[in-house]
Amino acid sequence: MPGKLSPRADAHIHLFKHGFSGTKAAGAELTTYIELRERYAIDEALVVGYEGDTRFAGNNDYVLELAATHPWIRPTLFLDPMRPPSPEQIESDRAQGAVGYSIYLGSDPELAGLIPTKTWDALSRARCILSVNAAPEAVAGADTHLRDASGAFILLSHLGLPGNLAGAPVLETQRRITPIVRLADAPHVSVKLSGLYATDPDFPHTAAIQAAQVLIEAYGPARMLWGSDYAPGLSAVSDSELFALPDIIRDELSESDSALVLGGSLRSILKETLA
């Protein structure tokens, strides 16, 4: 029953004024998440800002406005590598309530290099959370930048986006996530157990679980953060599947490790970045 669920923290959600589809009434997507938040006992959520499409213009301002009246919302603002913020802008964004930034690199190994060193340094000094959506190729290309930003908290979304590996041999899964595993020796880097449907569309996402098991071994449970990927994920799976930590993973974790994955680790990061 929902009343018996332990509180969780969601490391990856999106909130758009007119919804991910762009067709909803203003605020309807937030209202639905609030209902799901109560159902699944979520007490904090990291909002991944996104303005990479013209229909989502203004999302940074929107999530900052929501955070001002909903203290459980922790906003990361979309950072365009082509127009990175100045150190002064980073300071201003943090003062307005942003806990960090979301960076979308796709599969481009060169894109992280467009962000100047002074910006990476400012992000690190400000102890920003950096939610990074990047495929393994882009993670490999960004490796040095991510390592050097050691004052920041790097969160690699969706298992590092290895692509659809449903039915792929285990060795292929391991090969695809090699750049993500390689970063495990950087203690400020963590991985999100989110968007599992993107690696294997059918619940319980067997291929994604195989990748997750390798990453849990490499990073440890304290650096694996569960995230729902609300609301895009609802176009792929049901809400009960989207908000689940698959039993195969949960059964391999101790109760204390499961508590870390389902919220403890994110809360610790938030405590540090907000100190």
JSON list of C-alpha atoms in Angstrom, two decimals, residues 23-139:
[
{"chain": "A", "resi": 23, "resn": "THR", "atom": "CA", "xyz": [-0.62, 20.00, -25.72]},
{"chain": "A", "resi": 24, "resn": "LYS", "atom": "CA", "xyz": [-1.63, 19.95, -22.06]},
{"chain": "A", "resi": 25, "resn": "ALA", "atom": "CA", "xyz": [-3.27, 22.73, -20.09]},
{"chain": "A", "resi": 26, "resn": "ALA", "atom": "CA", "xyz": [-0.79, 24.93, -18.26]},
{"chain": "A", "resi": 27, "resn": "GLY", "atom": "CA", "xyz": [0.41, 23.14, -15.12]},
{"chain": "A", "resi": 28, "resn": "ALA", "atom": "CA", "xyz": [-1.41, 19.86, -15.83]},
{"chain": "A", "resi": 29, "resn": "GLU", "atom": "CA", "xyz": [1.84, 17.88, -16.01]},
{"chain": "A", "resi": 30, "resn": "LEU", "atom": "CA", "xyz": [2.84, 19.20, -12.58]},
{"chain": "A", "resi": 31, "resn": "THR", "atom": "CA", "xyz": [-0.56, 18.26, -11.14]},
{"chain": "A", "resi": 32, "resn": "THR", "atom": "CA", "xyz": [-0.21, 14.70, -12.39]},
{"chain": "A", "resi": 33, "resn": "TYR", "atom": "CA", "xyz": [3.29, 14.38, -10.97]},
{"chain": "A", "resi": 34, "resn": "ILE", "atom": "CA", "xyz": [2.08, 15.63, -7.60]},
{"chain": "A", "resi": 35, "resn": "GLU", "atom": "CA", "xyz": [-0.51, 12.82, -7.61]},
{"chain": "A", "resi": 36, "resn": "LEU", "atom": "CA", "xyz": [2.15, 10.26, -8.54]},
{"chain": "A", "resi": 37, "resn": "ARG", "atom": "CA", "xyz": [4.54, 11.74, -6.01]},
{"chain": "A", "resi": 38, "resn": "GLU", "atom": "CA", "xyz": [2.01, 11.08, -3.26]},
{"chain": "A", "resi": 39, "resn": "ARG", "atom": "CA", "xyz": [1.26, 7.58, -4.56]},
{"chain": "A", "resi": 40, "resn": "TYR", "atom": "CA", "xyz": [4.92, 6.57, -4.68]},
{"chain": "A", "resi": 41, "resn": "ALA", "atom": "CA", "xyz": [6.10, 8.47, -1.57]},
{"chain": "A", "resi": 42, "resn": "ILE", "atom": "CA", "xyz": [8.52, 10.82, -3.31]},
{"chain": "A", "resi": 43, "resn": "ASP", "atom": "CA", "xyz": [9.69, 13.68, -1.10]},
{"chain": "A", "resi": 44, "resn": "GLU", "atom": "CA", "xyz": [12.21, 15.40, -3.42]},
{"chain": "A", "resi": 45, "resn": "ALA", "atom": "CA", "xyz": [12.68, 15.49, -7.17]},
{"chain": "A", "resi": 46, "resn": "LEU", "atom": "CA", "xyz": [15.54, 16.68, -9.35]},
{"chain": "A", "resi": 47, "resn": "VAL", "atom": "CA", "xyz": [14.00, 18.48, -12.32]},
{"chain": "A", "resi": 48, "resn": "VAL", "atom": "CA", "xyz": [16.05, 18.23, -15.49]},
{"chain": "A", "resi": 49, "resn": "GLY", "atom": "CA", "xyz": [15.52, 21.42, -17.43]},
{"chain": "A", "resi": 50, "resn": "TYR", "atom": "CA", "xyz": [15.41, 21.21, -21.20]},
{"chain": "A", "resi": 51, "resn": "GLU", "atom": "CA", "xyz": [15.26, 23.91, -23.88]},
{"chain": "A", "resi": 52, "resn": "GLY", "atom": "CA", "xyz": [16.85, 21.98, -26.73]},
{"chain": "A", "resi": 53, "resn": "ASP", "atom": "CA", "xyz": [13.67, 22.24, -28.80]},
{"chain": "A", "resi": 54, "resn": "THR", "atom": "CA", "xyz": [11.91, 25.53, -29.61]},
{"chain": "A", "resi": 55, "resn": "ARG", "atom": "CA", "xyz": [8.64, 24.25, -28.12]},
{"chain": "A", "resi": 56, "resn": "PHE", "atom": "CA", "xyz": [10.37, 24.06, -24.74]},
{"chain": "A", "resi": 57, "resn": "ALA", "atom": "CA", "xyz": [11.73, 27.60, -24.78]},
{"chain": "A", "resi": 58, "resn": "GLY", "atom": "CA", "xyz": [11.45, 29.21, -21.36]},
{"chain": "A", "resi": 59, "resn": "ASN", "atom": "CA", "xyz": [11.65, 25.93, -19.44]},
{"chain": "A", "resi": 60, "resn": "ASN", "atom": "CA", "xyz": [14.45, 27.23, -17.23]},
{"chain": "A", "resi": 61, "resn": "ASP", "atom": "CA", "xyz": [12.31, 30.12, -16.00]},
{"chain": "A", "resi": 62, "resn": "TYR", "atom": "CA", "xyz": [9.34, 27.80, -15.55]},
{"chain": "A", "resi": 63, "resn": "VAL", "atom": "CA", "xyz": [11.12, 25.29, -13.32]},
{"chain": "A", "resi": 64, "resn": "LEU", "atom": "CA", "xyz": [12.64, 28.10, -11.24]},
{"chain": "A", "resi": 65, "resn": "GLU", "atom": "CA", "xyz": [9.15, 29.53, -10.73]},
{"chain": "A", "resi": 66, "resn": "LEU", "atom": "CA", "xyz": [7.86, 26.12, -9.65]},
{"chain": "A", "resi": 67, "resn": "ALA", "atom": "CA", "xyz": [10.73, 25.64, -7.22]},
{"chain": "A", "resi": 68, "resn": "ALA", "atom": "CA", "xyz": [9.91, 28.95, -5.54]},
{"chain": "A", "resi": 69, "resn": "THR", "atom": "CA", "xyz": [6.53, 27.59, -4.41]},
{"chain": "A", "resi": 70, "resn": "HIS", "atom": "CA", "xyz": [7.23, 23.83, -4.27]},
{"chain": "A", "resi": 71, "resn": "PRO", "atom": "CA", "xyz": [10.22, 23.22, -2.00]},
{"chain": "A", "resi": 72, "resn": "TRP", "atom": "CA", "xyz": [10.46, 19.56, -3.04]},
{"chain": "A", "resi": 73, "resn": "ILE", "atom": "CA", "xyz": [11.45, 20.65, -6.56]},
{"chain": "A", "resi": 74, "resn": "ARG", "atom": "CA", "xyz": [15.22, 20.89, -7.10]},
{"chain": "A", "resi": 75, "resn": "PRO", "atom": "CA", "xyz": [15.80, 22.47, -10.53]},
{"chain": "A", "resi": 76, "resn": "THR", "atom": "CA", "xyz": [18.72, 21.96, -12.88]},
{"chain": "A", "resi": 77, "resn": "LEU", "atom": "CA", "xyz": [18.69, 24.45, -15.75]},
{"chain": "A", "resi": 78, "resn": "PHE", "atom": "CA", "xyz": [19.34, 23.58, -19.37]},
{"chain": "A", "resi": 79, "resn": "LEU", "atom": "CA", "xyz": [22.91, 24.48, -20.34]},
{"chain": "A", "resi": 80, "resn": "ASP", "atom": "CA", "xyz": [23.45, 24.93, -24.06]},
{"chain": "A", "resi": 81, "resn": "PRO", "atom": "CA", "xyz": [27.10, 24.05, -24.87]},
{"chain": "A", "resi": 82, "resn": "MET", "atom": "CA", "xyz": [26.91, 26.49, -27.79]},
{"chain": "A", "resi": 83, "resn": "ARG", "atom": "CA", "xyz": [25.94, 29.33, -25.41]},
{"chain": "A", "resi": 84, "resn": "PRO", "atom": "CA", "xyz": [27.35, 28.39, -22.01]},
{"chain": "A", "resi": 85, "resn": "PRO", "atom": "CA", "xyz": [26.66, 30.58, -19.00]},
{"chain": "A", "resi": 86, "resn": "SER", "atom": "CA", "xyz": [29.31, 32.93, -17.68]},
{"chain": "A", "resi": 87, "resn": "PRO", "atom": "CA", "xyz": [30.64, 32.45, -14.14]},
{"chain": "A", "resi": 88, "resn": "GLU", "atom": "CA", "xyz": [28.49, 35.45, -13.16]},
{"chain": "A", "resi": 89, "resn": "GLN", "atom": "CA", "xyz": [25.37, 33.84, -14.64]},
{"chain": "A", "resi": 90, "resn": "ILE", "atom": "CA", "xyz": [26.09, 30.60, -12.79]},
{"chain": "A", "resi": 91, "resn": "GLU", "atom": "CA", "xyz": [26.30, 32.55, -9.55]},
{"chain": "A", "resi": 92, "resn": "SER", "atom": "CA", "xyz": [23.00, 34.30, -10.35]},
{"chain": "A", "resi": 93, "resn": "ASP", "atom": "CA", "xyz": [21.23, 31.05, -11.28]},
{"chain": "A", "resi": 94, "resn": "ARG", "atom": "CA", "xyz": [22.34, 29.44, -8.03]},
{"chain": "A", "resi": 95, "resn": "ALA", "atom": "CA", "xyz": [21.06, 32.44, -6.07]},
{"chain": "A", "resi": 96, "resn": "GLN", "atom": "CA", "xyz": [17.67, 32.04, -7.78]},
{"chain": "A", "resi": 97, "resn": "GLY", "atom": "CA", "xyz": [17.36, 28.44, -6.59]},
{"chain": "A", "resi": 98, "resn": "ALA", "atom": "CA", "xyz": [19.00, 26.33, -9.29]},
{"chain": "A", "resi": 99, "resn": "VAL", "atom": "CA", "xyz": [20.95, 23.40, -7.85]},
{"chain": "A", "resi": 100, "resn": "GLY", "atom": "CA", "xyz": [22.86, 22.99, -11.10]},
{"chain": "A", "resi": 101, "resn": "TYR", "atom": "CA", "xyz": [22.47, 22.38, -14.80]},
{"chain": "A", "resi": 102, "resn": "SER", "atom": "CA", "xyz": [21.41, 19.77, -17.31]},
{"chain": "A", "resi": 103, "resn": "ILE", "atom": "CA", "xyz": [23.79, 19.18, -20.21]},
{"chain": "A", "resi": 104, "resn": "TYR", "atom": "CA", "xyz": [22.76, 17.30, -23.34]},
{"chain": "A", "resi": 105, "resn": "LEU", "atom": "CA", "xyz": [25.67, 15.96, -25.39]},
{"chain": "A", "resi": 106, "resn": "GLY", "atom": "CA", "xyz": [23.89, 13.37, -27.53]},
{"chain": "A", "resi": 107, "resn": "SER", "atom": "CA", "xyz": [26.50, 11.11, -29.10]},
{"chain": "A", "resi": 108, "resn": "ASP", "atom": "CA", "xyz": [28.84, 13.96, -30.07]},
{"chain": "A", "resi": 109, "resn": "PRO", "atom": "CA", "xyz": [32.29, 13.43, -28.51]},
{"chain": "A", "resi": 110, "resn": "GLU", "atom": "CA", "xyz": [33.28, 17.03, -29.30]},
{"chain": "A", "resi": 111, "resn": "LEU", "atom": "CA", "xyz": [30.34, 18.90, -27.76]},
{"chain": "A", "resi": 112, "resn": "ALA", "atom": "CA", "xyz": [31.63, 19.05, -24.17]},
{"chain": "A", "resi": 113, "resn": "GLY", "atom": "CA", "xyz": [34.76, 20.72, -25.50]},
{"chain": "A", "resi": 114, "resn": "LEU", "atom": "CA", "xyz": [32.71, 23.71, -26.65]},
{"chain": "A", "resi": 115, "resn": "ILE", "atom": "CA", "xyz": [32.11, 24.60, -23.00]},
{"chain": "A", "resi": 116, "resn": "PRO", "atom": "CA", "xyz": [35.08, 26.77, -22.03]},
{"chain": "A", "resi": 117, "resn": "THR", "atom": "CA", "xyz": [37.37, 25.86, -19.17]},
{"chain": "A", "resi": 118, "resn": "LYS", "atom": "CA", "xyz": [36.28, 28.94, -17.19]},
{"chain": "A", "resi": 119, "resn": "THR", "atom": "CA", "xyz": [32.70, 27.63, -17.26]},
{"chain": "A", "resi": 120, "resn": "TRP", "atom": "CA", "xyz": [33.67, 24.14, -16.14]},
{"chain": "A", "resi": 121, "resn": "ASP", "atom": "CA", "xyz": [35.75, 25.71, -13.36]},
{"chain": "A", "resi": 122, "resn": "ALA", "atom": "CA", "xyz": [32.83, 27.92, -12.26]},
{"chain": "A", "resi": 123, "resn": "LEU", "atom": "CA", "xyz": [30.45, 24.95, -12.24]},
{"chain": "A", "resi": 124, "resn": "SER", "atom": "CA", "xyz": [32.93, 23.08, -10.08]},
{"chain": "A", "resi": 125, "resn": "ARG", "atom": "CA", "xyz": [33.49, 26.00, -7.67]},
{"chain": "A", "resi": 126, "resn": "ALA", "atom": "CA", "xyz": [29.73, 26.48, -7.28]},
{"chain": "A", "resi": 127, "resn": "ARG", "atom": "CA", "xyz": [29.31, 22.81, -6.33]},
{"chain": "A", "resi": 128, "resn": "CYS", "atom": "CA", "xyz": [26.71, 22.38, -9.06]},
{"chain": "A", "resi": 129, "resn": "ILE", "atom": "CA", "xyz": [24.82, 19.21, -9.81]},
{"chain": "A", "resi": 130, "resn": "LEU", "atom": "CA", "xyz": [25.37, 18.44, -13.49]},
{"chain": "A", "resi": 131, "resn": "SER", "atom": "CA", "xyz": [22.77, 16.11, -14.96]},
{"chain": "A", "resi": 132, "resn": "VAL", "atom": "CA", "xyz": [24.41, 14.82, -18.12]},
{"chain": "A", "resi": 133, "resn": "ASN", "atom": "CA", "xyz": [22.48, 13.16, -20.95]},
{"chain": "A", "resi": 134, "resn": "ALA", "atom": "CA", "xyz": [25.18, 11.63, -23.11]},
{"chain": "A", "resi": 135, "resn": "ALA", "atom": "CA", "xyz": [25.69, 8.42, -25.05]},
{"chain": "A", "resi": 136, "resn": "PRO", "atom": "CA", "xyz": [28.91, 6.46, -24.39]},
{"chain": "A", "resi": 137, "resn": "GLU", "atom": "CA", "xyz": [30.70, 8.16, -27.31]},
{"chain": "A", "resi": 138, "resn": "ALA", "atom": "CA", "xyz": [30.00, 11.59, -25.85]},
{"chain": "A", "resi": 139, "resn": "VAL", "atom": "CA", "xyz": [30.92, 10.44, -22.34]}
]
